[in-house]
Amino acid sequence: MASILLQFPPPPRRSHLTVLEQEGQLKDAPESVPLSCLPDYPEITIQSERSCRLNAHYDSAQNAFLTHEQTSWKRSLHAWYSGGIVNMLEELSNAKEEVPFWLSTPSRAALSVVQKLKSFRISVFPQKSMSNDDLLTKYTHVSNWSRSPVQVLAWHPHVTKLAVALKDDSVVVYSSGSSLCPTLKHKLQKHVIDLAWQPLSASVLAVACQYCILIWHVEPTSLAVRPSSSTVQILHCGGCSPVTSLAWSPDGDHLISASPRHASIMVWDVPRETSVALRRDRGGGVSLLSYSTDGSKLFTSTLSPLF
């Protein structure tokens, strides 16, 4: 056990606090030294009104119409259009008094088989039945993510620049030696859970959102406090959402994304806005990505005992 602990950095000295990581080493400072006195690091102040999530409720257009009596056949057809064959089987099973015996009985039997298969699938992959909010809260990198005013932050690997995602779905970029702090906002930028700066570039930031990945181009020489939507690329994830982890290749040519709901990791060609899925034969979804120090290996953490 002692030999394993020797592989970790030592704790801070007595009356000292760990304040930063520099070149892979944890640095500490005396407790009496104000953090604002650290040279070449931006000072971050989070406004109280930006630490609240904006909850938007959307009503379906169906609510604008009054309900009226329909035959079981019309209800079954509508259930098939709106929710698929499972909803149609449920409607046929519930309307056994209106549906012939030779149709309601097979429908109940088929529905029972589907429900058993669904229960088995949930027992093997419980994340499939979780809501997006529960999924993000459980597999985020931040403790108490749903209540934290800071959702995630990311330091630039080469320059003193920090991106901070706040609870109101905005991302603020802080730089040393500059009082200008660009604020990144987009209508698709919801539930930000990870940020990743592109290596060998001072301006490209990837933002993992609930249904997509946004690639912001924040030029260091720009004086815009609120960059326009023309400076952002949208990578649509489709079934591979929500994205909970991002990782750039060491040369910055490709972006890797992962989702707890999908067993594959996606390799993105950002300029072309295309992706290729690297499939796994076993294991559940992928919740964490991390490149090795030399950039030769990519670690993927799954929701199963395998990784």
Coordinates of C-alpha atoms in Angstrom, one line a residue:
M1 CA 0.0 0.0 0.0
A2 CA 2.8 2.4 0.9
S3 CA 4.5 1.8 -2.5
I4 CA 1.2 2.7 -4.3
L5 CA 0.9 6.0 -2.3
L6 CA 4.4 7.0 -3.3
Q7 CA 3.2 7.4 -6.9
F8 CA 0.9 10.3 -5.9
P9 CA 2.2 13.8 -5.2
P10 CA 2.8 14.7 -1.6
P11 CA 0.2 16.7 0.3
P12 CA 0.8 20.5 0.9
R13 CA 3.1 21.5 3.7
R14 CA 1.7 22.5 7.1
S15 CA -0.2 25.8 7.0
H16 CA -0.2 25.7 3.2
L17 CA -2.9 25.2 0.6
T18 CA -2.8 23.6 -2.9
V19 CA -3.5 26.5 -5.2
L20 CA -2.6 25.4 -8.8
E21 CA -1.1 22.7 -11.0
Q22 CA 1.9 23.7 -13.1
E23 CA 3.6 21.3 -15.6
G24 CA 2.1 18.3 -13.9
Q25 CA 3.1 19.4 -10.4
L26 CA 0.8 20.6 -7.6
K27 CA 1.9 24.0 -6.2
D28 CA 1.0 25.2 -2.7
A29 CA 1.1 28.6 -1.0
P30 CA 0.8 29.8 2.6
E31 CA -2.7 30.2 3.9
S32 CA -2.0 33.8 4.7
V33 CA -1.3 34.7 1.1
P34 CA -4.4 36.1 -0.7
L35 CA -5.2 34.2 -3.8
S36 CA -5.6 37.5 -5.7
C37 CA -1.8 38.0 -5.3
L38 CA -0.9 35.1 -7.5
P39 CA 0.9 36.6 -10.5
D40 CA -0.3 36.2 -14.1
Y41 CA -3.6 34.5 -13.2
P42 CA -7.0 36.1 -13.9
E43 CA -9.3 37.0 -11.1
I44 CA -12.7 35.4 -11.4
T45 CA -15.9 36.8 -10.0
I46 CA -19.2 35.0 -10.5
Q47 CA -22.3 37.2 -10.4
S48 CA -25.2 35.9 -8.4
E49 CA -27.7 36.2 -11.2
R50 CA -25.6 34.0 -13.4
S51 CA -25.5 31.1 -10.9
C52 CA -29.2 30.2 -11.6
R53 CA -30.3 27.9 -14.4
L54 CA -32.8 29.2 -16.8
N55 CA -35.7 26.8 -16.8
A56 CA -37.7 26.9 -20.0
H57 CA -41.0 25.0 -20.3
Y58 CA -42.3 24.2 -23.8
D59 CA -46.0 23.2 -24.3
S60 CA -46.9 20.8 -27.0
A61 CA -49.2 22.1 -29.7
Q62 CA -51.5 19.2 -28.9
N63 CA -52.6 20.9 -25.7
A64 CA -54.3 23.6 -27.8
F65 CA -56.9 21.2 -29.1
L66 CA -59.9 19.8 -27.2
T67 CA -60.1 16.1 -26.7
H68 CA -63.0 14.2 -28.3
E69 CA -64.1 10.7 -28.4
Q70 CA -62.3 8.4 -30.9
T71 CA -62.7 4.8 -31.9
S72 CA -60.2 2.3 -30.6
W73 CA -58.8 1.9 -34.1
K74 CA -58.1 5.6 -34.4
R75 CA -56.6 5.7 -31.0
S76 CA -54.3 2.8 -31.8
L77 CA -53.3 4.4 -35.1
H78 CA -52.5 7.7 -33.3
A79 CA -50.5 5.8 -30.6
W80 CA -48.5 4.1 -33.4
Y81 CA -47.7 7.5 -35.0
S82 CA -46.8 9.2 -31.7
G83 CA -45.0 6.5 -29.8
G84 CA -44.3 3.5 -32.0
I85 CA -45.5 -0.1 -31.9
V86 CA -45.2 -0.4 -28.1
N87 CA -47.7 2.4 -27.5
M88 CA -50.1 0.8 -30.1
L89 CA -49.9 -2.5 -28.2
E90 CA -50.7 -0.8 -24.9
E91 CA -53.7 0.9 -26.5
L92 CA -55.0 -2.4 -28.0
S93 CA -54.5 -4.1 -24.6
N94 CA -56.4 -1.5 -22.7
A95 CA -59.3 -1.4 -25.1
K96 CA -60.1 -5.1 -24.9
E97 CA -63.8 -4.4 -24.7
E98 CA -63.7 -2.6 -28.0
V99 CA -61.2 -4.8 -29.8
P100 CA -61.9 -8.3 -31.0
F101 CA -60.6 -11.1 -28.8
W102 CA -58.3 -12.5 -31.5
L103 CA -56.5 -9.2 -31.6
S104 CA -56.5 -8.0 -27.9
T105 CA -55.1 -11.3 -26.6
P106 CA -52.0 -11.4 -28.9
S107 CA -51.4 -7.7 -28.2
R108 CA -51.3 -8.4 -24.4
A109 CA -48.9 -11.3 -24.9
A110 CA -46.6 -9.3 -27.2
L111 CA -46.7 -6.3 -24.8
S112 CA -45.7 -8.6 -21.9
V113 CA -42.7 -9.9 -23.8
V114 CA -41.7 -6.4 -24.7
Q115 CA -41.9 -5.2 -21.1
K116 CA -39.8 -8.2 -19.9
L117 CA -37.2 -7.5 -22.5
K118 CA -37.2 -3.8 -21.5
S119 CA -36.8 -4.7 -17.8
F120 CA -33.9 -7.0 -18.7
R121 CA -32.2 -4.2 -20.7
I122 CA -32.7 -1.7 -17.9
S123 CA -31.1 -4.2 -15.4
V124 CA -28.1 -4.6 -17.6
F125 CA -27.8 -1.0 -18.7
P126 CA -29.6 1.1 -16.1
Q127 CA -28.4 4.4 -17.7
K128 CA -30.8 3.7 -20.6
S129 CA -33.8 4.5 -18.4
M130 CA -32.4 7.6 -16.7
S131 CA -33.4 11.1 -17.6
N132 CA -30.9 13.5 -19.1
D133 CA -30.7 15.5 -15.8
D134 CA -30.1 12.4 -13.7
L135 CA -27.6 11.1 -16.2
L136 CA -25.6 14.3 -16.3
T137 CA -25.6 14.6 -12.5
K138 CA -24.3 11.1 -12.0
Y139 CA -21.6 11.0 -14.6
T140 CA -20.3 14.6 -14.6
H141 CA -16.7 15.5 -13.5
V142 CA -18.0 18.1 -11.0
S143 CA -19.3 17.2 -7.6
N144 CA -22.9 18.3 -6.9
W145 CA -23.1 19.4 -10.6
S146 CA -26.9 20.2 -10.4
R147 CA -26.4 22.8 -7.7
S148 CA -22.9 24.1 -8.4
P149 CA -22.7 27.6 -9.8
V150 CA -19.7 26.5 -11.9
Q151 CA -20.6 23.6 -14.1
V152 CA -17.2 22.9 -15.5
L153 CA -13.9 24.7 -16.2
A154 CA -10.9 24.1 -18.5
W155 CA -7.4 25.6 -18.6
H156 CA -5.7 26.1 -21.9
P157 CA -2.8 23.7 -22.2
H158 CA -0.3 26.3 -23.5
V159 CA -1.4 29.8 -22.4
T160 CA -2.9 31.2 -19.2
K161 CA -6.5 31.1 -20.3
L162 CA -9.4 29.7 -18.5
A163 CA -12.9 28.8 -19.7
V164 CA -15.7 28.6 -17.1
A165 CA -19.2 27.3 -17.7
L166 CA -21.8 28.7 -15.4
K167 CA -25.2 27.5 -14.4
D168 CA -27.0 29.8 -16.8
D169 CA -25.5 27.9 -19.7
S170 CA -23.0 30.6 -20.6
V171 CA -19.2 30.1 -20.9
V172 CA -16.9 32.9 -19.9
V173 CA -13.3 33.0 -21.1
Y174 CA -10.7 34.6 -18.8
S175 CA -7.1 35.5 -19.9
S176 CA -4.1 36.8 -18.0
G177 CA -3.3 40.4 -18.7
S178 CA -6.7 41.2 -20.1
S179 CA -9.8 42.7 -18.5
L180 CA -11.9 41.6 -21.5
C181 CA -13.9 38.4 -20.7
P182 CA -15.8 37.1 -23.8
T183 CA -19.1 35.5 -22.9
L184 CA -20.2 32.6 -25.1
K185 CA -23.9 31.9 -25.5
H186 CA -25.9 30.0 -28.0
K187 CA -29.5 28.7 -28.1
L188 CA -28.2 25.1 -28.4
Q189 CA -25.8 25.6 -25.5
K190 CA -27.8 23.8 -22.8
H191 CA -26.5 21.7 -19.8
V192 CA -22.8 22.3 -20.5
I193 CA -20.9 19.4 -18.9
D194 CA -17.4 19.5 -20.4
L195 CA -15.0 21.9 -22.1
A196 CA -11.9 21.2 -24.1
W197 CA -9.3 23.6 -25.6
Q198 CA -7.8 22.5 -28.9
P199 CA -4.0 22.0 -28.6
L200 CA -1.7 24.1 -30.7
S201 CA -4.4 26.7 -31.0
A202 CA -5.2 29.7 -28.8
S203 CA -8.8 30.3 -30.0
V204 CA -10.7 27.0 -30.5
L205 CA -12.9 25.7 -27.6
A206 CA -15.1 22.7 -27.7
V207 CA -18.3 22.8 -25.5
A208 CA -20.2 19.6 -24.7
C209 CA -23.9 20.3 -24.6
Q210 CA -27.0 18.2 -24.1
Y211 CA -27.7 17.5 -27.7
C212 CA -24.7 18.7 -29.6
I213 CA -21.1 19.9 -29.5
L214 CA -20.3 23.6 -30.1
I215 CA -16.9 24.6 -31.5
W216 CA -16.2 28.2 -30.6
H217 CA -13.5 30.3 -32.3
V218 CA -12.6 32.9 -29.8
E219 CA -9.8 35.1 -31.3
P220 CA -7.4 36.5 -28.7
T221 CA -7.2 39.8 -30.5
S222 CA -11.0 40.3 -30.8
L223 CA -12.6 43.0 -28.8
A224 CA -16.1 41.4 -28.9
V225 CA -17.5 40.8 -25.4
R226 CA -20.3 38.7 -26.9
P227 CA -19.0 36.7 -29.9
S228 CA -21.7 36.2 -32.6
S229 CA -23.1 32.9 -33.7
S230 CA -20.9 33.1 -36.9
T231 CA -17.9 32.2 -34.8
V232 CA -19.3 28.8 -33.7
Q233 CA -19.6 25.4 -35.5
I234 CA -22.3 22.9 -34.5
L235 CA -21.6 19.2 -34.4
H236 CA -24.9 17.3 -34.2
C237 CA -24.5 14.2 -32.1
G238 CA -27.8 12.4 -32.9
G239 CA -28.1 9.3 -30.8
C240 CA -24.7 9.8 -29.1
S241 CA -26.0 12.4 -26.7
P242 CA -25.8 13.8 -24.1
V243 CA -22.0 14.2 -24.4
T244 CA -20.3 14.0 -21.0
S245 CA -16.6 13.9 -22.0
L246 CA -14.4 15.5 -24.7
A247 CA -10.8 15.0 -25.6
W248 CA -8.7 16.5 -28.4
S249 CA -5.9 14.4 -30.0
P250 CA -2.5 15.8 -29.1
D251 CA -2.0 17.3 -32.5
G252 CA -5.4 18.9 -32.4
D253 CA -6.6 17.3 -35.7
H254 CA -9.4 15.3 -34.2
L255 CA -12.0 15.7 -31.4
I256 CA -13.2 12.6 -29.4
S257 CA -16.6 12.6 -27.7
A258 CA -18.3 10.1 -25.4
S259 CA -21.8 9.6 -24.0
P260 CA -23.0 7.3 -21.2
R261 CA -25.9 6.2 -23.4
H262 CA -23.7 5.0 -26.3
A263 CA -21.1 2.2 -26.3
S264 CA -19.1 3.9 -29.1
I265 CA -16.8 6.9 -28.9
M266 CA -17.1 9.4 -31.8
V267 CA -14.0 10.7 -33.6
W268 CA -14.8 14.1 -35.2
D269 CA -13.2 15.8 -38.1
V270 CA -14.1 19.3 -37.0
P271 CA -13.5 21.2 -40.2
R272 CA -15.7 18.8 -42.2
E273 CA -18.2 18.4 -39.3
T274 CA -18.2 14.6 -39.8
S275 CA -17.6 11.8 -37.3
V276 CA -16.6 8.1 -37.3
A277 CA -17.8 5.8 -34.5
L278 CA -15.3 3.5 -32.8
R279 CA -17.4 0.7 -31.7
R280 CA -16.8 -1.6 -28.7
D281 CA -17.9 -5.3 -28.6
R282 CA -18.6 -5.2 -24.9
G283 CA -19.4 -2.8 -22.1
G284 CA -21.9 -0.1 -21.6
G285 CA -21.7 3.6 -22.3
V286 CA -18.5 5.7 -22.1
S287 CA -18.4 8.4 -19.4
L288 CA -14.8 9.6 -19.4
L289 CA -12.0 10.2 -22.0
S290 CA -8.4 11.0 -21.2
Y291 CA -5.2 10.9 -23.3
S292 CA -1.9 9.7 -21.8
T293 CA 0.8 12.2 -21.1
D294 CA 2.7 11.2 -24.2
G295 CA -0.5 11.2 -26.3
S296 CA 0.0 7.6 -27.5
K297 CA -3.0 6.1 -25.7
L298 CA -6.6 7.0 -25.0
F299 CA -8.3 5.9 -21.8
T300 CA -12.0 5.3 -21.9
S301 CA -14.1 4.7 -18.8
T302 CA -17.2 2.7 -19.3
L303 CA -20.3 2.1 -17.0
S304 CA -19.5 -1.6 -16.8
P305 CA -16.6 -3.5 -15.1
L306 CA -14.7 -3.3 -18.4
F307 CA -12.7 -0.3 -19.7

